[in-house]
Coordinates of C-alpha atoms and ligand atoms in Angstrom, one line a residue:
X98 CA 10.8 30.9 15.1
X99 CA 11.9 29.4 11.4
X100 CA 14.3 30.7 9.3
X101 CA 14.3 29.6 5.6
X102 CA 17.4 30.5 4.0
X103 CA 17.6 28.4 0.5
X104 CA 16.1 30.2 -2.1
X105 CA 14.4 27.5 -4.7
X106 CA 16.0 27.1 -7.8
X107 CA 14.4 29.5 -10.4
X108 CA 12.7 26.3 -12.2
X109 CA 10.5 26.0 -9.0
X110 CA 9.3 29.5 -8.9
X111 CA 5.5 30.0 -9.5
X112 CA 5.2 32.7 -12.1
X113 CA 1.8 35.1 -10.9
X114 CA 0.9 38.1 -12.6
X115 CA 2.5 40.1 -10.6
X116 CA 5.5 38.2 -10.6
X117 CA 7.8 35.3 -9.5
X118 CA 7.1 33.0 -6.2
X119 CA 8.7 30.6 -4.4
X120 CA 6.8 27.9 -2.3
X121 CA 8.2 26.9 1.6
X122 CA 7.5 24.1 2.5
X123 CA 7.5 21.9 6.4
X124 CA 6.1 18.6 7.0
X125 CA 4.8 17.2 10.5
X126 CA 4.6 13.6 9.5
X127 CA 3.1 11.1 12.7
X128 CA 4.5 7.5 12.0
X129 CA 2.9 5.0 14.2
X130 CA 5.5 3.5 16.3
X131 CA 5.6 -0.5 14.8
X132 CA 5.0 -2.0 18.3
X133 CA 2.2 -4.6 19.3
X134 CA 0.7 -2.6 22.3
X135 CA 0.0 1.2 23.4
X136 CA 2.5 3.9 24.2
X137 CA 0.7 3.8 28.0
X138 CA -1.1 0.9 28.0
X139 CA -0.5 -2.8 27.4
X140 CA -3.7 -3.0 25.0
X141 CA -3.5 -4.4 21.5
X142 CA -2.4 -2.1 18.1
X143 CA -4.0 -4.7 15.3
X144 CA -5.0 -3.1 12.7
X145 CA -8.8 -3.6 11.4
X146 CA -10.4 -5.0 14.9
X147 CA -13.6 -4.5 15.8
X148 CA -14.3 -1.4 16.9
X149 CA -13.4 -1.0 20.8
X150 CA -12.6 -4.3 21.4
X151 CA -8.7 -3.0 22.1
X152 CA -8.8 -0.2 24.6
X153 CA -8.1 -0.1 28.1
X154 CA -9.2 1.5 31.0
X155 CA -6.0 4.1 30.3
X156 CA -6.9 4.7 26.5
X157 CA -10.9 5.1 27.6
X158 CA -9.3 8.2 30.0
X159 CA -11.3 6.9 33.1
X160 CA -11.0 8.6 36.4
X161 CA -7.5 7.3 38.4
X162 CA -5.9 5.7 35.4
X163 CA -2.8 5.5 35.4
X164 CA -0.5 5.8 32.7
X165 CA 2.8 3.6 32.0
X166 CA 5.6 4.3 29.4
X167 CA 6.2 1.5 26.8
X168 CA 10.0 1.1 27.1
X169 CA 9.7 -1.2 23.4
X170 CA 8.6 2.3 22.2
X171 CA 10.9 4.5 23.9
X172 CA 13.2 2.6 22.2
X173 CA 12.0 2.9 18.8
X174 CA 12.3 7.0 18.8
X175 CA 15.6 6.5 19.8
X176 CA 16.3 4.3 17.0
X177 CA 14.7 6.5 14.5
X178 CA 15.9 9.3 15.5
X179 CA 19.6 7.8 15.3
X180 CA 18.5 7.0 11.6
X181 CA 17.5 10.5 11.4
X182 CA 21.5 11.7 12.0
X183 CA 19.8 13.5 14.8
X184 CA 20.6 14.1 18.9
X185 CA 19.2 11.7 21.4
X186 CA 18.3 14.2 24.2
X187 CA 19.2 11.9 27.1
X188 CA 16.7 14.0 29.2
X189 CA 12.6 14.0 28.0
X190 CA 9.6 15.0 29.1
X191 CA 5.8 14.0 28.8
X192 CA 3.6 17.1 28.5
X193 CA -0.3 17.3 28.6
X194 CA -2.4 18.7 25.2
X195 CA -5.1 20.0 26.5
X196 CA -7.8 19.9 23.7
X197 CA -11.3 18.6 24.0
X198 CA -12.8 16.4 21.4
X199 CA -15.1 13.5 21.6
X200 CA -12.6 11.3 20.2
X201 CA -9.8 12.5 22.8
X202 CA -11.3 11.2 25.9
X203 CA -9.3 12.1 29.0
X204 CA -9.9 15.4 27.8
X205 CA -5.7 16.4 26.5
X206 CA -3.3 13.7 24.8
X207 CA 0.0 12.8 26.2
X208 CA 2.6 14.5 24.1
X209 CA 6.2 16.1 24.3
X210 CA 6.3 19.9 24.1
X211 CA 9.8 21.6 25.7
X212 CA 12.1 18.6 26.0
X213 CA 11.2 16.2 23.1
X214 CA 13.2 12.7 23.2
X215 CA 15.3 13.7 19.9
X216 CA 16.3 17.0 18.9
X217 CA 17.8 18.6 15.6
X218 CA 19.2 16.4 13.1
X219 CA 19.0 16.1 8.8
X220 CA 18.2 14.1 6.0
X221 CA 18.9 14.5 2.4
X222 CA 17.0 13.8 -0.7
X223 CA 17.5 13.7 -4.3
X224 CA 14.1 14.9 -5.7
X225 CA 15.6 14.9 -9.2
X226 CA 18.7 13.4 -11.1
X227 CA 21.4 15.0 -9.9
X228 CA 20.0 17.3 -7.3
X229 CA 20.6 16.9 -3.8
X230 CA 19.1 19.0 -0.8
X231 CA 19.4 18.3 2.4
X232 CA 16.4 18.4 5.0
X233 CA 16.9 19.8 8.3
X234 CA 14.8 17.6 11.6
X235 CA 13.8 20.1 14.2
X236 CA 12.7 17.3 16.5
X237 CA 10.9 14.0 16.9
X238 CA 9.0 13.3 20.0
X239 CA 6.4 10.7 21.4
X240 CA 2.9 11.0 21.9
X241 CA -0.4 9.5 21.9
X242 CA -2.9 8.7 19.2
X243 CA -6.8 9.8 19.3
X244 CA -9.8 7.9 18.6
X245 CA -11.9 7.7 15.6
X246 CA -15.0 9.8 15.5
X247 CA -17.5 8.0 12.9
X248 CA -20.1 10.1 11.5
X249 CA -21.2 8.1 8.0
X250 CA -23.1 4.5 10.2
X251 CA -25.8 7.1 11.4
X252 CA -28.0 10.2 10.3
X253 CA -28.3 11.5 13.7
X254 CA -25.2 10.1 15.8
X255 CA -22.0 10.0 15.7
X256 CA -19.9 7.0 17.3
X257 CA -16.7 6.6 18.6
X258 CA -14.0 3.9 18.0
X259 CA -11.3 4.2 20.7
X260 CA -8.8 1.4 19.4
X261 CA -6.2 4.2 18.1
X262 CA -6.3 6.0 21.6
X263 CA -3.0 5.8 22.8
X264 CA -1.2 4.3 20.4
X265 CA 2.4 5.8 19.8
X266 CA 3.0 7.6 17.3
X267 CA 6.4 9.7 16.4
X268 CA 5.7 13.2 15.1
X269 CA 8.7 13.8 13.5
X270 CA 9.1 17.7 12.3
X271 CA 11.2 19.0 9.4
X272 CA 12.5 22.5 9.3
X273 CA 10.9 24.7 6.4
X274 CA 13.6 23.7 3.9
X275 CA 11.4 22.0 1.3
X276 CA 10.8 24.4 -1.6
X277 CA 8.9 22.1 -4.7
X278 CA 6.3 19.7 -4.1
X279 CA 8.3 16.9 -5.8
X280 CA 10.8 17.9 -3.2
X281 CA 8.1 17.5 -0.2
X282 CA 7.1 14.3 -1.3
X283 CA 10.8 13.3 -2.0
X284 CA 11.7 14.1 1.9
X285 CA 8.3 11.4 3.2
X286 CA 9.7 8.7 0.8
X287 CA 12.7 9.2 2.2
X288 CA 11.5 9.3 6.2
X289 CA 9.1 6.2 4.6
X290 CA 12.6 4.4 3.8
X291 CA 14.5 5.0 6.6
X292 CA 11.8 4.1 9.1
X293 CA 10.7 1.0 7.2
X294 CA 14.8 -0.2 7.2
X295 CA 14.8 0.5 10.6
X296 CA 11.8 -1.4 11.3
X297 CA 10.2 1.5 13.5
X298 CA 7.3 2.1 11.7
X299 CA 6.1 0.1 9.0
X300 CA 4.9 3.1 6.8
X301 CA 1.8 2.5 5.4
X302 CA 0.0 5.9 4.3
X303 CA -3.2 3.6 3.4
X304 CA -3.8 2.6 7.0
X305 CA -3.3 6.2 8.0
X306 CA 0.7 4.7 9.7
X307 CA 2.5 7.2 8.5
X308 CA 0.5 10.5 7.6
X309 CA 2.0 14.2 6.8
X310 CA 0.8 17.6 8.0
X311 CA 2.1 20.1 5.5
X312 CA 2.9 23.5 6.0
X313 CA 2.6 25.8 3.2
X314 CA 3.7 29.4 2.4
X315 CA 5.0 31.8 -0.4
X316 CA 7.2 34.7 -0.3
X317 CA 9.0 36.4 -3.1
X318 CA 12.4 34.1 -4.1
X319 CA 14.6 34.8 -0.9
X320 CA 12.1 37.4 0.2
X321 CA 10.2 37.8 3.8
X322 CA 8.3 34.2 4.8
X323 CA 5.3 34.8 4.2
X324 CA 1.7 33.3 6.9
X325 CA 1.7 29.5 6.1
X326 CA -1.7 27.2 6.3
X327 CA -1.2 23.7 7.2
X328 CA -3.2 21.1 5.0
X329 CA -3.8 18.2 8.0
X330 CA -3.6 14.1 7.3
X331 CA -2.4 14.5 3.4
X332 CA -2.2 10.3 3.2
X333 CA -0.3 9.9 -0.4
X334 CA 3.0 11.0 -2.1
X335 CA 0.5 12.0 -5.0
X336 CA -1.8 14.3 -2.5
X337 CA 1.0 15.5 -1.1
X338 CA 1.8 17.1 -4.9
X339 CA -1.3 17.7 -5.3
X340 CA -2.6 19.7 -2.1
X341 CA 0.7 22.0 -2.2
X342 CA 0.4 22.7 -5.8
X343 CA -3.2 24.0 -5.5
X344 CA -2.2 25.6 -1.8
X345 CA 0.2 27.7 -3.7
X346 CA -1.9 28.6 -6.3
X347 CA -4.4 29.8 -4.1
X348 CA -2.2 31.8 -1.2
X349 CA -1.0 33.7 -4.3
X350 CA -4.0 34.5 -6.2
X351 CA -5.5 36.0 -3.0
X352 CA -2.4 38.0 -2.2
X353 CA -2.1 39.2 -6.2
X354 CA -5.7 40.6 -5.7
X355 CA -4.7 42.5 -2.4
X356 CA -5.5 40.5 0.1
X357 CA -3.6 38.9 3.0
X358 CA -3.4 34.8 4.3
X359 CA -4.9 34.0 7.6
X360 CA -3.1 30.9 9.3
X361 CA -5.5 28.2 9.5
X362 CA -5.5 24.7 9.2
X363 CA -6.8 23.1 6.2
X364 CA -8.1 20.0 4.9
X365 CA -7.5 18.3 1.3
X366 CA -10.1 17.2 -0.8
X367 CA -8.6 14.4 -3.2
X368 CA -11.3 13.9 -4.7
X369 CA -11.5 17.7 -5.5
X370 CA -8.0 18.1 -5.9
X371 CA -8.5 21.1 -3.7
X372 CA -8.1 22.5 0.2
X373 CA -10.4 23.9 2.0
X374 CA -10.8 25.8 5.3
X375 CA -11.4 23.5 8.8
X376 CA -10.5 25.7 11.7
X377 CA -8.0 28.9 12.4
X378 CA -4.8 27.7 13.8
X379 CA -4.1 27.3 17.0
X380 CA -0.9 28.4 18.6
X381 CA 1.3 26.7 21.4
X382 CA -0.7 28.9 24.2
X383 CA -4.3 27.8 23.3
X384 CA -3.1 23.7 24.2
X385 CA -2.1 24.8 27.5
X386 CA 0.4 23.0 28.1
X387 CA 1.7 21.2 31.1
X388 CA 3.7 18.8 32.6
X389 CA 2.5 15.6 32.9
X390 CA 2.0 14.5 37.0
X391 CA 1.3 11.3 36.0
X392 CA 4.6 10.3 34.2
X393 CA 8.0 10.7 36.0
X394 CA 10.8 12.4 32.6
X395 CA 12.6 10.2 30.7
X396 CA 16.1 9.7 32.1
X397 CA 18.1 7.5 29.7
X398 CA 21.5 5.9 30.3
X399 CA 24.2 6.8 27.5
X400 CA 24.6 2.5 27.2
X401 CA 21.2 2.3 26.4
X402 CA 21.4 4.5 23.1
X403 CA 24.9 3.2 22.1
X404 CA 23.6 -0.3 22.1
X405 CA 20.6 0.9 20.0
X406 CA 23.2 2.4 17.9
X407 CA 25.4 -0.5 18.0
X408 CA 22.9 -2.5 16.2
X409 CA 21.3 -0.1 13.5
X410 CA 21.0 -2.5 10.0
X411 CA 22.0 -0.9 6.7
X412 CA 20.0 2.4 6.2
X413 CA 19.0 3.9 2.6
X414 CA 21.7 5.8 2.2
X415 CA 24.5 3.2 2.7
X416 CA 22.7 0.9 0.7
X417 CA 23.0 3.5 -2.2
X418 CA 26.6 3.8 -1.8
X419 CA 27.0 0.0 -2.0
X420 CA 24.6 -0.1 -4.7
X421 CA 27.0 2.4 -6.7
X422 CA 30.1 0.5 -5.8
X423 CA 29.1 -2.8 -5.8
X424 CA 26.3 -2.7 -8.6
X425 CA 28.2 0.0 -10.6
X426 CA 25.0 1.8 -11.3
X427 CA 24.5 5.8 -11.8
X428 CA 23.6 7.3 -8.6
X429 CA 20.3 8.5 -9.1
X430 CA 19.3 4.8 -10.1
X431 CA 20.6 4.1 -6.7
X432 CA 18.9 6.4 -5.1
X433 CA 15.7 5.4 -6.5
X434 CA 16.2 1.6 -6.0
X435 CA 17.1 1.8 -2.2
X436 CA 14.4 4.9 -1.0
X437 CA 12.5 1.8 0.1
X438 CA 13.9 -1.5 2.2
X439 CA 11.1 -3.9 0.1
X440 CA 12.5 -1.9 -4.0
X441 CA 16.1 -2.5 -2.7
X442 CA 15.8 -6.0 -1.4
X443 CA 13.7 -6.8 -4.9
X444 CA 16.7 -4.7 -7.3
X445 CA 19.3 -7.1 -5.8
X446 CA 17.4 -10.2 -6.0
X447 CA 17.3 -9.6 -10.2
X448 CA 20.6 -7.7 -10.1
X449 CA 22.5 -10.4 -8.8
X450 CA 24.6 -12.5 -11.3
X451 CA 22.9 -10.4 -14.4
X452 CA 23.7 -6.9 -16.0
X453 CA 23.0 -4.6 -13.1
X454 CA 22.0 -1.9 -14.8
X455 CA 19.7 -3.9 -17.6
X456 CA 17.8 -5.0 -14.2
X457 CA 17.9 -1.2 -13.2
X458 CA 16.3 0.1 -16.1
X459 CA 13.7 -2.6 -16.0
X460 CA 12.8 -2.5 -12.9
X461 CA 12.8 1.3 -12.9
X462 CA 10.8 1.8 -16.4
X463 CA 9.2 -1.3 -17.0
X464 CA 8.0 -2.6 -13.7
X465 CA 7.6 0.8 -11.8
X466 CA 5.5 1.8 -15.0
X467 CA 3.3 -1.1 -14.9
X468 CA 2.8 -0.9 -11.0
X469 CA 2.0 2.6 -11.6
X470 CA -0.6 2.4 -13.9
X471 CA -2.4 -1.0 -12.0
X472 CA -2.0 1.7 -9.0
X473 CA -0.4 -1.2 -7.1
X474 CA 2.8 -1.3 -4.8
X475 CA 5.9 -3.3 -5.1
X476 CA 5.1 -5.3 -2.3
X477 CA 2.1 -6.6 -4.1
X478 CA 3.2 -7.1 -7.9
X479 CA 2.6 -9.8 -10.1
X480 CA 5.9 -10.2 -11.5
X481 CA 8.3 -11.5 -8.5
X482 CA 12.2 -10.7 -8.1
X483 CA 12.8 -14.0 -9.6
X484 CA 10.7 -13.9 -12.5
X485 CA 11.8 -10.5 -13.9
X486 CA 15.8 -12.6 -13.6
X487 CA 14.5 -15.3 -15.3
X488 CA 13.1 -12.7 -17.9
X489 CA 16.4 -10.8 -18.1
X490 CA 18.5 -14.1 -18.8
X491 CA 16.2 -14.8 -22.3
X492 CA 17.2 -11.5 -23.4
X493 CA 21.2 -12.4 -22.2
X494 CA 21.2 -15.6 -24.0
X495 CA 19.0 -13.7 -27.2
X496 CA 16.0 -16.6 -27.1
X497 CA 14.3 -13.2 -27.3
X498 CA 14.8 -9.5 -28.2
X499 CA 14.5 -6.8 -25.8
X500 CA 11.5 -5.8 -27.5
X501 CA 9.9 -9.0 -27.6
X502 CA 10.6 -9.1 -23.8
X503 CA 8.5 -5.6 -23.3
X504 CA 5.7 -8.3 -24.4
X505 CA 6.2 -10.6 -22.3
X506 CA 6.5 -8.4 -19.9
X507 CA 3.1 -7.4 -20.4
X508 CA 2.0 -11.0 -19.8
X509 CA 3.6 -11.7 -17.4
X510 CA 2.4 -8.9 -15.2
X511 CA -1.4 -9.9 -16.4
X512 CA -0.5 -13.8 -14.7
X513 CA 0.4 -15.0 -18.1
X514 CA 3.3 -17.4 -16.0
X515 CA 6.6 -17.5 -16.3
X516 CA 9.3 -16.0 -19.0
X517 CA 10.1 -19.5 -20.6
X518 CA 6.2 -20.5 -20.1
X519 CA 5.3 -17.8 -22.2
X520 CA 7.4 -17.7 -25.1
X521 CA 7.0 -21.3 -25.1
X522 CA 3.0 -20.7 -25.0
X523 CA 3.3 -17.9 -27.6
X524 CA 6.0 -19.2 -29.8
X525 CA 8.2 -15.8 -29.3
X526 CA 11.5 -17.4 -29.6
X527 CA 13.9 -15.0 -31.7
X528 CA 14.7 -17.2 -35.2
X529 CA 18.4 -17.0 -35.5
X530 CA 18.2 -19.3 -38.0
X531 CA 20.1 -17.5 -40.7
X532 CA 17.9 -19.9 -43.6
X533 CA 15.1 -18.5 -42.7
X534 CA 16.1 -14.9 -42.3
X535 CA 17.7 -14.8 -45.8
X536 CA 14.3 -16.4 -47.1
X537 CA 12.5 -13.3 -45.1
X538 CA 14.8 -10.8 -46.3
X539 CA 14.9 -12.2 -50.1
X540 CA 10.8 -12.1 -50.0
X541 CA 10.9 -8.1 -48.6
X542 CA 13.3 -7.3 -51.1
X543 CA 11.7 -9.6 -54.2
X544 CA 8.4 -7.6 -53.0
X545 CA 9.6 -4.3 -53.4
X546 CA 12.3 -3.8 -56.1
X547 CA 11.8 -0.3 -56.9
X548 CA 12.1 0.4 -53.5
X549 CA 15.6 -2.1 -53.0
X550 CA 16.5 -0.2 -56.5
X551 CA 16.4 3.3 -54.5
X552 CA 17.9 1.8 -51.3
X553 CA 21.3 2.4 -53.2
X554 CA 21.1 5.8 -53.8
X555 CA 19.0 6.5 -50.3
X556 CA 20.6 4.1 -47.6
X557 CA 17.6 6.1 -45.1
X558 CA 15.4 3.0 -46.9
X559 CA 17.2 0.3 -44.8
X560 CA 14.3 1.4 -42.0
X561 CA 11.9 0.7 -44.4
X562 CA 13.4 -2.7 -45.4
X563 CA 14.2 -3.7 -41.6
X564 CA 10.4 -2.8 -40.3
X565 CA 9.2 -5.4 -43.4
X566 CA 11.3 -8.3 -42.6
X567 CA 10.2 -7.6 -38.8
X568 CA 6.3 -7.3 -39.6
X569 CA 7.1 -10.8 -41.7
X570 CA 8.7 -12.4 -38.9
X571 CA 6.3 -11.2 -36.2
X572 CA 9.1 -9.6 -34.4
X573 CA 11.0 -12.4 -33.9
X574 CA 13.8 -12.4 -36.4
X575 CA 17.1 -11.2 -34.7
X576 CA 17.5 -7.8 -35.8
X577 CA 21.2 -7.6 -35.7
X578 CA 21.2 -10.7 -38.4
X579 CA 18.4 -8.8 -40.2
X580 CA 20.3 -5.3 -40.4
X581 CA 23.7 -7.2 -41.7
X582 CA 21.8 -9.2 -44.4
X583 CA 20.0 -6.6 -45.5
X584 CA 23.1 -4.5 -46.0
X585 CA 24.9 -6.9 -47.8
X586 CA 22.0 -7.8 -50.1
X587 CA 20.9 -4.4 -51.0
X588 CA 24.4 -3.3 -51.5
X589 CA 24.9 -0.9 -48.7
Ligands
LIG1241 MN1 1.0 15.6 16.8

């Protein structure tokens, strides 16, 4: 059924013992359609309600219910799938699952299996600086959510919360074109992006929003595809590194040692860092699928998709190309600052009126860094758009030095208040008083004349003398009046 025809570049090849091997890669990702009631039913979507309190007599499967399409989300998969590049197939059908599980209680869920409301379309993604692969969509299509079996509240029973029963999600399916993990988790930031601009879905793994199924292979580099597992539910960029990394690992040690891969689906351990077996696949036959009788097909109108069309906002790749025209910043920084709608709208908040790509390299080092390690998202950082500018413009007017703003930084990310409160608080303020600096340069000099004597013969010392003058100032003397003085006094 798939074809993968790029062969990974050879820095992505695993070496085994017997050799090199590449790693192919395609991602089911299920983004919960961003709407306030169910795909078939008018109940609530909130997030966090009490258990059962927001299903109806549809989403409980009870006999003679009657299902009835959600045109709000009908129109969200077309608008994704427009942000997708893809085709809006005009003509769609609801098919029945047929699985049985406790938490799946009219016995099959309501998806799309032959004629899914968007076909073929691509993305592309820039994994690293300067490379650029593009990501083939084999289709998107709508379908309902299960319930949540709960097996921890009890030793001996297991309960059943039905408030995700028929909510919509959009299983949106790649082709097997991904061949790295970075690249893997590269292509769900980018779906996160583009979803999140268009407003579709709002994206959050955490909540279990937006959640990728990842199918895993290896072959020899450009070699037959080899039987792929599929690691369900993988809920972070990080995971997603990590479960294809050891997934690898492990289909090639077993082949290495003569043995073959069954297909099965597999779950990931984070905590492990490992996957591990769940159930042998199932194949297309096993679902039994079947029209729905209870849902007439999707017929749309042309109008309907051009007007959705007509009013797509600015999606991450547009925004990148104004952020390299406007902004005049390298295209990877672009990339990076507009994969997400809340990174780009924060970039041009401190970008604005200042040295673009000083508030690139700050927000992409600095702030990224610090989020990173407080394993906290943009969305919920203790330094604000505003307060970063108003950080950036002590460096502009040199009431501080860049590296006296990495402090600040620091405090300010630990609630220490604003730029100006801080250096106010901690008397940081660069001295530019050139008095004072000759004073500070005379005493490091005065202190160590063998060393000035040696200067002339070994300019390399005017480190030494620069790091002394600093340590006396406490950082704060400017370092441009520092290198000059110094220059002049030890005769360089
Ligand atoms: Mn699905």
């Amino acid at each position: 059924m798939f074809t993968a025809e790029r062969v990974a570049d050879e820095k992505d090849w695993i070496k085994g013992e017997s050799g090199d091997w590449e790693i192919i890669i395609g991602m089911e990702v299920h983004a919960q359609v961003a709407s306030n009631s169910k795909l078939f039913s008018g109940a609530g979507t909130g997030f966090g309600a009490e258990p059962n309190s927001q299903v109806s007599l549809v989403d409980a499967g009870l006999p003679g219910m009657l299902p009835v399409i959600n045109e709000f989300c009908v129109e969200q998969a077309v608008r994704t799938g427009l942000g997708l590049n893809a085709q809006i197939n005009l003509y769609s059908r609801f098919d029945r699952k047929n699985y049985f599980y406790v938490d799946l209680p009219q016995g099959y869920q309501i998806s799309q299996f032959e004629h899914p409301i968007v076909g073929e379309g691509e993305i592309s993604i820039e994994p690293e600086e300067g490379i650029e692969v593009t990501v083939g969509i084999e289709r998107l299509h709508l379908e309902q959510d299960a319930g949540k079996s709960i097996h921890d509240l009890s030793p001996d029973e297991t309960y059943v919360d039905l408030n995700r029963s028929g909510v919509a999600l959009m299983e949106i399916v790649s082709k097997p074109d991904m061949r790295s993990p970075e690249e893997a988790s590269a292509y769900v930031e980018k779906l996160r992006g583009i979803v999140r601009a268009l407003g579709t879905c709002d994206g959050d793994m955490e909540k279990g929003n937006l959640r990728a199924d990842v199918n895993v292979s290896v072959r020899r580099p450009g070699g037959e595809l080899g039987t792929r597992c599929e690691i369900k539910n993988v809920n972070s960029m990080r995971f997603i590194r990590q479960a294809i990394n050891y997934e690898a690992r492990r289909q090639i040690e077993i082949i290495e040692n003569g043995g073959s891969i069954d297909q099965e689906t597999r779950l990931f351990d984070s905590v492990k860092g490992e996957t591990r077996s769940m159930r042998s696949k199932e194949d297309a036959h096993d679902y039994r699928y079947f029209p729905d009788p209870d849902l007439l097909p999707l017929n749309l109108e042309q109008s309907f998709v051009d007007g959705i069309k007509a009013n797509l906002p600015e999606l991450p790749d547009a925004r990148k190309a104004r952020f390299i025209a406007d902004y005049g910043i390298p295209a990877y920084d672009a990339g990076v600052l507009t994969v997400d709608k809340t990174v780009a709208d924060f970039y041009e908040t401190v970008a604005k009126g200042r040295d673009a790509k000083i508030a690139a390299n700050w927000m992409m080092g600095d702030l990224f860094g610090a989020l990173n390690n407080a394993g906290r998202e943009l969305s919920d950082s203790p330094v604000s758009a505003d307060q970063l500018g108003g950080l950036l413009d002590r460096i502009a007017d040199k009431t501080i030095s860049g590296k006296i703003a990495k402090t600040v930084f620091e405090k300010m990310f630990e609630g220490g208040g604003t730029a100006d409160e801080i250096i106010e608080k901690e008397g940081l303020k660069q001295v530019t008083d050139m008095g004072a600096i000759e004073k500070m340069v005379d005493d490091a000099i005065a202190a160590n004349a063998a060393q000035a004597e040696k200067a002339k013969e070994n300019p390399k010392l005017l480190g030494f003398f620069v790091g002394q003058v600093m340590k006396a100032s406490q950082g704060k003397a400017n370092p441009q009046a520092v290198n000059e003085l110094l220059r002049k006094k030890l005769g360089l």
